[in-house]
Amino acid sequence: MSTPAQKDCIIAGQILLFHGDPFLITPTEAVTVSPSALLISNGRIADIANLETLRTKRPDLTVIDHGDALITPGFVDAHAHYPQTGIIASWGKRLIDWLNTYTFPEEQRFHDAAYAREIAAMYLDFLLANGTTSVTSFCTIHPESVEALFEAAEVRGMCIVAGKTCMDRDTAPEGLRDTAQTAYDQSKALIARWHQKGRATYAITPRFAPTSTPEQLEALGALWAENPSCLMQTHLSEQTDEIAWVKSLYPEARDYLDTYEKFGLIGKGALFGHAIYLEPREIARLQETGSSLIHCPTSNTFIGSGLFDMAARKADGLRVGLATDTGGGSSFSMLRTMAASYEIGQLRGAALHPAQLLWLATRGSSEALHLEHQIGSIAMGLEADLTVIDLTSTPAIAQRAGRSTDIWEAIFPTIMMGDDRAIVETYVMGRPMRPT
Ligand code: GUN
Ligand code: ZN
């Protein structure tokens, strides 16, 4: 099924534009906000100018004027687990116990294609309600779970990245294990079916070193070498207990990253979730190979993982994306995720500027996913995925924004206190999508 074509239109509001990386140049020069308008044609941004100019140029088009609302690129959630939608906010466990107690039992339900379809649809609608237009999601070991998510995204016209989560080690429960061969075969079939079909991208997905045998990591490394335009997603150095566990399972590895590196699972297009506790050798290899890190702040506080060092990793020159990591993360909202990232920055001694937070949730993530030529910015020729944000969505936010003396002070209360109530509209390829 394909989505109906969206009619050309003009969308106006306070538009957020990027002129550089706000971690490399002054944030307020890298990111600007000004009243402006977008000409949307065939789902893409065809022009950016003031409203009167575009009205004069194209008097035939409908104008959707969002007034004082902020228009940002659609949020890009660079790491999530859609099958964990039903167990989000599960109490009292740290990573390994949390996986065994809550996550693995729920993921076993996804052998049922109807259940997978039901959760996939609900999940993507939660994202759209929260202004998120793209996600990179783990699925479960079941190919049905991957089909369900890609199909639900196709119906909505969304640009997503997903892959079959591979686990063949007896550290995972019996009903949730594949083999090195079936992981290879099923992932290969899913690549043939979905990769670069419409807006879909496939990510080869070993869950993490503790749930794969070296044979499985080797098979998935070979599959990636055969399909280099795919992405590769996994987890790295999230909790100290996990790192000790990896050491015991892979005694010959130089460090956690080496368990992946040995099998070619590193490099441009590799997405490492969390990456909180890194050795100097790991940082050097991540830099040299152009790998991406994905920061998941609500997850890192919720499961008690630790404090990612954003300032240091950006100074290292790494690509860093931002993500919810639901259901380890405690929210579907990238606004809540930006707020948590700010708080972790504060605990690390670095206050992230609102321009940096918005950049991470959009362009930073799209660069981490190597999709910046398609999504993550408002720029000529890019796909018109947009989020429209009310900067006065609750009385508490409105009274604080009302005291602001510049645009960043007006935006920051929504980043720190906002949620889905702040999302006025979510456009996917220029089509309004926010569920009512
Ligand atoms: N490490 C391996 N699997 C997972 C997962 O599902 N969530 C998180 N947060 N970490 C993981
Ligand atoms: Zn994760």
PDB file of N, CA, C and O in Angstrom, residues 147-197:
ATOM      1  N   GLU A 147       8.333  -7.184   9.635  1.00  0.00           N
ATOM      2  CA  GLU A 147       7.311  -6.928   8.611  1.00  0.00           C
ATOM      3  C   GLU A 147       6.269  -5.952   9.157  1.00  0.00           C
ATOM      4  O   GLU A 147       5.857  -5.007   8.475  1.00  0.00           O
ATOM      5  N   ALA A 148       5.822  -6.199  10.382  1.00  0.00           N
ATOM      6  CA  ALA A 148       4.741  -5.380  10.963  1.00  0.00           C
ATOM      7  C   ALA A 148       5.156  -3.922  11.054  1.00  0.00           C
ATOM      8  O   ALA A 148       4.367  -3.024  10.725  1.00  0.00           O
ATOM      9  N   LEU A 149       6.387  -3.668  11.474  1.00  0.00           N
ATOM     10  CA  LEU A 149       6.810  -2.268  11.640  1.00  0.00           C
ATOM     11  C   LEU A 149       7.013  -1.588  10.288  1.00  0.00           C
ATOM     12  O   LEU A 149       6.556  -0.453  10.087  1.00  0.00           O
ATOM     13  N   PHE A 150       7.690  -2.269   9.367  1.00  0.00           N
ATOM     14  CA  PHE A 150       7.893  -1.637   8.057  1.00  0.00           C
ATOM     15  C   PHE A 150       6.548  -1.389   7.354  1.00  0.00           C
ATOM     16  O   PHE A 150       6.367  -0.362   6.695  1.00  0.00           O
ATOM     17  N   GLU A 151       5.620  -2.332   7.493  1.00  0.00           N
ATOM     18  CA  GLU A 151       4.305  -2.135   6.857  1.00  0.00           C
ATOM     19  C   GLU A 151       3.579  -0.942   7.479  1.00  0.00           C
ATOM     20  O   GLU A 151       3.003  -0.109   6.765  1.00  0.00           O
ATOM     21  N   ALA A 152       3.605  -0.843   8.801  1.00  0.00           N
ATOM     22  CA  ALA A 152       2.908   0.266   9.477  1.00  0.00           C
ATOM     23  C   ALA A 152       3.544   1.607   9.103  1.00  0.00           C
ATOM     24  O   ALA A 152       2.849   2.622   8.951  1.00  0.00           O
ATOM     25  N   ALA A 153       4.861   1.626   8.927  1.00  0.00           N
ATOM     26  CA  ALA A 153       5.547   2.863   8.526  1.00  0.00           C
ATOM     27  C   ALA A 153       5.206   3.217   7.085  1.00  0.00           C
ATOM     28  O   ALA A 153       5.002   4.390   6.747  1.00  0.00           O
ATOM     29  N   GLU A 154       5.119   2.203   6.246  1.00  0.00           N
ATOM     30  CA  GLU A 154       4.798   2.448   4.828  1.00  0.00           C
ATOM     31  C   GLU A 154       3.401   3.067   4.690  1.00  0.00           C
ATOM     32  O   GLU A 154       3.200   4.018   3.936  1.00  0.00           O
ATOM     33  N   VAL A 155       2.449   2.546   5.456  1.00  0.00           N
ATOM     34  CA  VAL A 155       1.089   3.086   5.420  1.00  0.00           C
ATOM     35  C   VAL A 155       1.088   4.566   5.803  1.00  0.00           C
ATOM     36  O   VAL A 155       0.354   5.371   5.235  1.00  0.00           O
ATOM     37  N   ARG A 156       1.952   4.925   6.762  1.00  0.00           N
ATOM     38  CA  ARG A 156       2.014   6.320   7.236  1.00  0.00           C
ATOM     39  C   ARG A 156       3.003   7.169   6.440  1.00  0.00           C
ATOM     40  O   ARG A 156       3.157   8.356   6.706  1.00  0.00           O
ATOM     41  N   GLY A 157       3.719   6.550   5.527  1.00  0.00           N
ATOM     42  CA  GLY A 157       4.693   7.276   4.711  1.00  0.00           C
ATOM     43  C   GLY A 157       5.967   7.647   5.452  1.00  0.00           C
ATOM     44  O   GLY A 157       6.723   8.522   5.013  1.00  0.00           O
ATOM     45  N   MET A 158       6.226   6.979   6.586  1.00  0.00           N
ATOM     46  CA  MET A 158       7.355   7.391   7.441  1.00  0.00           C
ATOM     47  C   MET A 158       8.688   6.789   7.001  1.00  0.00           C
ATOM     48  O   MET A 158       8.751   5.646   6.547  1.00  0.00           O
ATOM     49  N   CYS A 159       9.733   7.570   7.193  1.00  0.00           N
ATOM     50  CA  CYS A 159      11.109   7.137   6.926  1.00  0.00           C
ATOM     51  C   CYS A 159      11.623   6.447   8.195  1.00  0.00           C
ATOM     52  O   CYS A 159      11.868   7.122   9.203  1.00  0.00           O
ATOM     53  N   ILE A 160      11.735   5.128   8.169  1.00  0.00           N
ATOM     54  CA  ILE A 160      12.221   4.447   9.376  1.00  0.00           C
ATOM     55  C   ILE A 160      13.374   3.494   9.050  1.00  0.00           C
ATOM     56  O   ILE A 160      13.587   3.099   7.902  1.00  0.00           O
ATOM     57  N   VAL A 161      14.079   3.148  10.120  1.00  0.00           N
ATOM     58  CA  VAL A 161      15.155   2.155  10.060  1.00  0.00           C
ATOM     59  C   VAL A 161      14.774   1.063  11.043  1.00  0.00           C
ATOM     60  O   VAL A 161      14.367   1.358  12.171  1.00  0.00           O
ATOM     61  N   ALA A 162      14.895  -0.200  10.647  1.00  0.00           N
ATOM     62  CA  ALA A 162      14.558  -1.285  11.569  1.00  0.00           C
ATOM     63  C   ALA A 162      15.279  -2.548  11.157  1.00  0.00           C
ATOM     64  O   ALA A 162      15.793  -2.662  10.041  1.00  0.00           O
ATOM     65  N   GLY A 163      15.309  -3.500  12.085  1.00  0.00           N
ATOM     66  CA  GLY A 163      15.937  -4.778  11.771  1.00  0.00           C
ATOM     67  C   GLY A 163      15.518  -5.851  12.748  1.00  0.00           C
ATOM     68  O   GLY A 163      15.082  -5.567  13.874  1.00  0.00           O
ATOM     69  N   LYS A 164      15.657  -7.092  12.302  1.00  0.00           N
ATOM     70  CA  LYS A 164      15.391  -8.259  13.144  1.00  0.00           C
ATOM     71  C   LYS A 164      16.479  -8.363  14.198  1.00  0.00           C
ATOM     72  O   LYS A 164      17.670  -8.424  13.887  1.00  0.00           O
ATOM     73  N   THR A 165      16.076  -8.371  15.469  1.00  0.00           N
ATOM     74  CA  THR A 165      17.025  -8.515  16.560  1.00  0.00           C
ATOM     75  C   THR A 165      17.513  -9.965  16.608  1.00  0.00           C
ATOM     76  O   THR A 165      16.701 -10.889  16.655  1.00  0.00           O
ATOM     77  N   CYS A 166      18.830 -10.136  16.581  1.00  0.00           N
ATOM     78  CA  CYS A 166      19.396 -11.489  16.516  1.00  0.00           C
ATOM     79  C   CYS A 166      19.988 -11.882  17.865  1.00  0.00           C
ATOM     80  O   CYS A 166      20.742 -11.108  18.471  1.00  0.00           O
ATOM     81  N   MET A 167      19.634 -13.087  18.317  1.00  0.00           N
ATOM     82  CA  MET A 167      20.133 -13.611  19.611  1.00  0.00           C
ATOM     83  C   MET A 167      20.189 -15.136  19.496  1.00  0.00           C
ATOM     84  O   MET A 167      19.151 -15.770  19.290  1.00  0.00           O
ATOM     85  N   ASP A 168      21.376 -15.717  19.617  1.00  0.00           N
ATOM     86  CA  ASP A 168      21.455 -17.186  19.501  1.00  0.00           C
ATOM     87  C   ASP A 168      22.142 -17.816  20.705  1.00  0.00           C
ATOM     88  O   ASP A 168      22.431 -19.006  20.689  1.00  0.00           O
ATOM     89  N   ARG A 169      22.412 -17.030  21.747  1.00  0.00           N
ATOM     90  CA  ARG A 169      23.175 -17.575  22.866  1.00  0.00           C
ATOM     91  C   ARG A 169      22.220 -18.004  23.974  1.00  0.00           C
ATOM     92  O   ARG A 169      21.129 -17.445  24.095  1.00  0.00           O
ATOM     93  N   ASP A 170      22.638 -18.952  24.817  1.00  0.00           N
ATOM     94  CA  ASP A 170      21.717 -19.445  25.849  1.00  0.00           C
ATOM     95  C   ASP A 170      21.530 -18.435  26.988  1.00  0.00           C
ATOM     96  O   ASP A 170      20.824 -18.714  27.955  1.00  0.00           O
ATOM     97  N   THR A 171      22.111 -17.273  26.860  1.00  0.00           N
ATOM     98  CA  THR A 171      21.826 -16.165  27.790  1.00  0.00           C
ATOM     99  C   THR A 171      20.438 -15.571  27.524  1.00  0.00           C
ATOM    100  O   THR A 171      19.898 -14.858  28.369  1.00  0.00           O
ATOM    101  N   ALA A 172      19.891 -15.846  26.333  1.00  0.00           N
ATOM    102  CA  ALA A 172      18.513 -15.436  26.010  1.00  0.00           C
ATOM    103  C   ALA A 172      17.600 -16.641  26.235  1.00  0.00           C
ATOM    104  O   ALA A 172      18.040 -17.787  26.082  1.00  0.00           O
ATOM    105  N   PRO A 173      16.331 -16.420  26.587  1.00  0.00           N
ATOM    106  CA  PRO A 173      15.440 -17.561  26.847  1.00  0.00           C
ATOM    107  C   PRO A 173      15.145 -18.357  25.584  1.00  0.00           C
ATOM    108  O   PRO A 173      15.270 -17.831  24.473  1.00  0.00           O
ATOM    109  N   GLU A 174      14.738 -19.607  25.780  1.00  0.00           N
ATOM    110  CA  GLU A 174      14.589 -20.507  24.652  1.00  0.00           C
ATOM    111  C   GLU A 174      13.657 -19.959  23.575  1.00  0.00           C
ATOM    112  O   GLU A 174      13.998 -19.928  22.441  1.00  0.00           O
ATOM    113  N   GLY A 175      12.521 -19.491  23.908  1.00  0.00           N
ATOM    114  CA  GLY A 175      11.579 -19.014  22.880  1.00  0.00           C
ATOM    115  C   GLY A 175      12.055 -17.767  22.150  1.00  0.00           C
ATOM    116  O   GLY A 175      11.339 -17.238  21.295  1.00  0.00           O
ATOM    117  N   LEU A 176      13.222 -17.286  22.471  1.00  0.00           N
ATOM    118  CA  LEU A 176      13.683 -16.018  21.903  1.00  0.00           C
ATOM    119  C   LEU A 176      15.099 -16.156  21.347  1.00  0.00           C
ATOM    120  O   LEU A 176      15.913 -15.249  21.432  1.00  0.00           O
ATOM    121  N   ARG A 177      15.352 -17.355  20.771  1.00  0.00           N
ATOM    122  CA  ARG A 177      16.682 -17.579  20.196  1.00  0.00           C
ATOM    123  C   ARG A 177      16.569 -18.011  18.747  1.00  0.00           C
ATOM    124  O   ARG A 177      15.680 -18.784  18.394  1.00  0.00           O
ATOM    125  N   ASP A 178      17.496 -17.495  17.926  1.00  0.00           N
ATOM    126  CA  ASP A 178      17.645 -18.012  16.572  1.00  0.00           C
ATOM    127  C   ASP A 178      18.979 -18.753  16.524  1.00  0.00           C
ATOM    128  O   ASP A 178      19.466 -19.208  17.561  1.00  0.00           O
ATOM    129  N   THR A 179      19.579 -18.896  15.374  1.00  0.00           N
ATOM    130  CA  THR A 179      20.917 -19.483  15.259  1.00  0.00           C
ATOM    131  C   THR A 179      21.741 -18.531  14.392  1.00  0.00           C
ATOM    132  O   THR A 179      21.199 -17.579  13.810  1.00  0.00           O
ATOM    133  N   ALA A 180      23.024 -18.817  14.274  1.00  0.00           N
ATOM    134  CA  ALA A 180      23.855 -17.982  13.395  1.00  0.00           C
ATOM    135  C   ALA A 180      23.284 -18.050  11.975  1.00  0.00           C
ATOM    136  O   ALA A 180      23.149 -17.021  11.292  1.00  0.00           O
ATOM    137  N   GLN A 181      22.910 -19.249  11.551  1.00  0.00           N
ATOM    138  CA  GLN A 181      22.427 -19.418  10.173  1.00  0.00           C
ATOM    139  C   GLN A 181      21.052 -18.777   9.960  1.00  0.00           C
ATOM    140  O   GLN A 181      20.838 -18.074   8.969  1.00  0.00           O
ATOM    141  N   THR A 182      20.096 -19.008  10.891  1.00  0.00           N
ATOM    142  CA  THR A 182      18.761 -18.426  10.662  1.00  0.00           C
ATOM    143  C   THR A 182      18.802 -16.896  10.808  1.00  0.00           C
ATOM    144  O   THR A 182      18.073 -16.179  10.112  1.00  0.00           O
ATOM    145  N   ALA A 183      19.668 -16.401  11.678  1.00  0.00           N
ATOM    146  CA  ALA A 183      19.807 -14.937  11.793  1.00  0.00           C
ATOM    147  C   ALA A 183      20.278 -14.368  10.461  1.00  0.00           C
ATOM    148  O   ALA A 183      19.738 -13.361   9.968  1.00  0.00           O
ATOM    149  N   TYR A 184      21.260 -15.034   9.870  1.00  0.00           N
ATOM    150  CA  TYR A 184      21.790 -14.590   8.567  1.00  0.00           C
ATOM    151  C   TYR A 184      20.698 -14.694   7.496  1.00  0.00           C
ATOM    152  O   TYR A 184      20.421 -13.729   6.770  1.00  0.00           O
ATOM    153  N   ASP A 185      20.065 -15.857   7.419  1.00  0.00           N
ATOM    154  CA  ASP A 185      19.088 -16.097   6.339  1.00  0.00           C
ATOM    155  C   ASP A 185      17.875 -15.166   6.463  1.00  0.00           C
ATOM    156  O   ASP A 185      17.417 -14.589   5.469  1.00  0.00           O
ATOM    157  N   GLN A 186      17.350 -15.062   7.663  1.00  0.00           N
ATOM    158  CA  GLN A 186      16.139 -14.238   7.835  1.00  0.00           C
ATOM    159  C   GLN A 186      16.454 -12.752   7.642  1.00  0.00           C
ATOM    160  O   GLN A 186      15.673 -12.021   7.026  1.00  0.00           O
ATOM    161  N   SER A 187      17.607 -12.313   8.144  1.00  0.00           N
ATOM    162  CA  SER A 187      17.979 -10.899   7.942  1.00  0.00           C
ATOM    163  C   SER A 187      18.178 -10.630   6.456  1.00  0.00           C
ATOM    164  O   SER A 187      17.733  -9.591   5.930  1.00  0.00           O
ATOM    165  N   LYS A 188      18.812 -11.568   5.774  1.00  0.00           N
ATOM    166  CA  LYS A 188      19.055 -11.394   4.329  1.00  0.00           C
ATOM    167  C   LYS A 188      17.731 -11.281   3.556  1.00  0.00           C
ATOM    168  O   LYS A 188      17.573 -10.425   2.676  1.00  0.00           O
ATOM    169  N   ALA A 189      16.771 -12.129   3.915  1.00  0.00           N
ATOM    170  CA  ALA A 189      15.466 -12.083   3.232  1.00  0.00           C
ATOM    171  C   ALA A 189      14.757 -10.754   3.518  1.00  0.00           C
ATOM    172  O   ALA A 189      14.117 -10.165   2.632  1.00  0.00           O
ATOM    173  N   LEU A 190      14.880 -10.273   4.746  1.00  0.00           N
ATOM    174  CA  LEU A 190      14.233  -8.996   5.091  1.00  0.00           C
ATOM    175  C   LEU A 190      14.910  -7.822   4.382  1.00  0.00           C
ATOM    176  O   LEU A 190      14.244  -6.859   3.984  1.00  0.00           O
ATOM    177  N   ILE A 191      16.216  -7.909   4.198  1.00  0.00           N
ATOM    178  CA  ILE A 191      16.931  -6.862   3.444  1.00  0.00           C
ATOM    179  C   ILE A 191      16.388  -6.827   2.011  1.00  0.00           C
ATOM    180  O   ILE A 191      16.071  -5.756   1.467  1.00  0.00           O
ATOM    181  N   ALA A 192      16.264  -8.003   1.427  1.00  0.00           N
ATOM    182  CA  ALA A 192      15.783  -8.068   0.034  1.00  0.00           C
ATOM    183  C   ALA A 192      14.374  -7.496  -0.070  1.00  0.00           C
ATOM    184  O   ALA A 192      14.009  -6.842  -1.049  1.00  0.00           O
ATOM    185  N   ARG A 193      13.582  -7.721   0.962  1.00  0.00           N
ATOM    186  CA  ARG A 193      12.191  -7.287   0.909  1.00  0.00           C
ATOM    187  C   ARG A 193      12.007  -5.801   1.228  1.00  0.00           C
ATOM    188  O   ARG A 193      11.153  -5.145   0.656  1.00  0.00           O
ATOM    189  N   TRP A 194      12.830  -5.264   2.145  1.00  0.00           N
ATOM    190  CA  TRP A 194      12.534  -3.916   2.662  1.00  0.00           C
ATOM    191  C   TRP A 194      13.608  -2.863   2.448  1.00  0.00           C
ATOM    192  O   TRP A 194      13.283  -1.666   2.400  1.00  0.00           O
ATOM    193  N   HIS A 195      14.873  -3.234   2.359  1.00  0.00           N
ATOM    194  CA  HIS A 195      15.928  -2.220   2.370  1.00  0.00           C
ATOM    195  C   HIS A 195      15.832  -1.291   1.156  1.00  0.00           C
ATOM    196  O   HIS A 195      15.811  -1.750   0.016  1.00  0.00           O
ATOM    197  N   GLN A 196      15.741  -0.003   1.448  1.00  0.00           N
ATOM    198  CA  GLN A 196      15.636   1.054   0.430  1.00  0.00           C
ATOM    199  C   GLN A 196      14.379   0.898  -0.435  1.00  0.00           C
ATOM    200  O   GLN A 196      14.334   1.371  -1.565  1.00  0.00           O
ATOM    201  N   LYS A 197      13.360   0.233   0.143  1.00  0.00           N
ATOM    202  CA  LYS A 197      12.052   0.204  -0.513  1.00  0.00           C
ATOM    203  C   LYS A 197      11.288   1.417   0.017  1.00  0.00           C
ATOM    204  O   LYS A 197      11.036   1.524   1.222  1.00  0.00           O
TER     205      LYS A 197
END
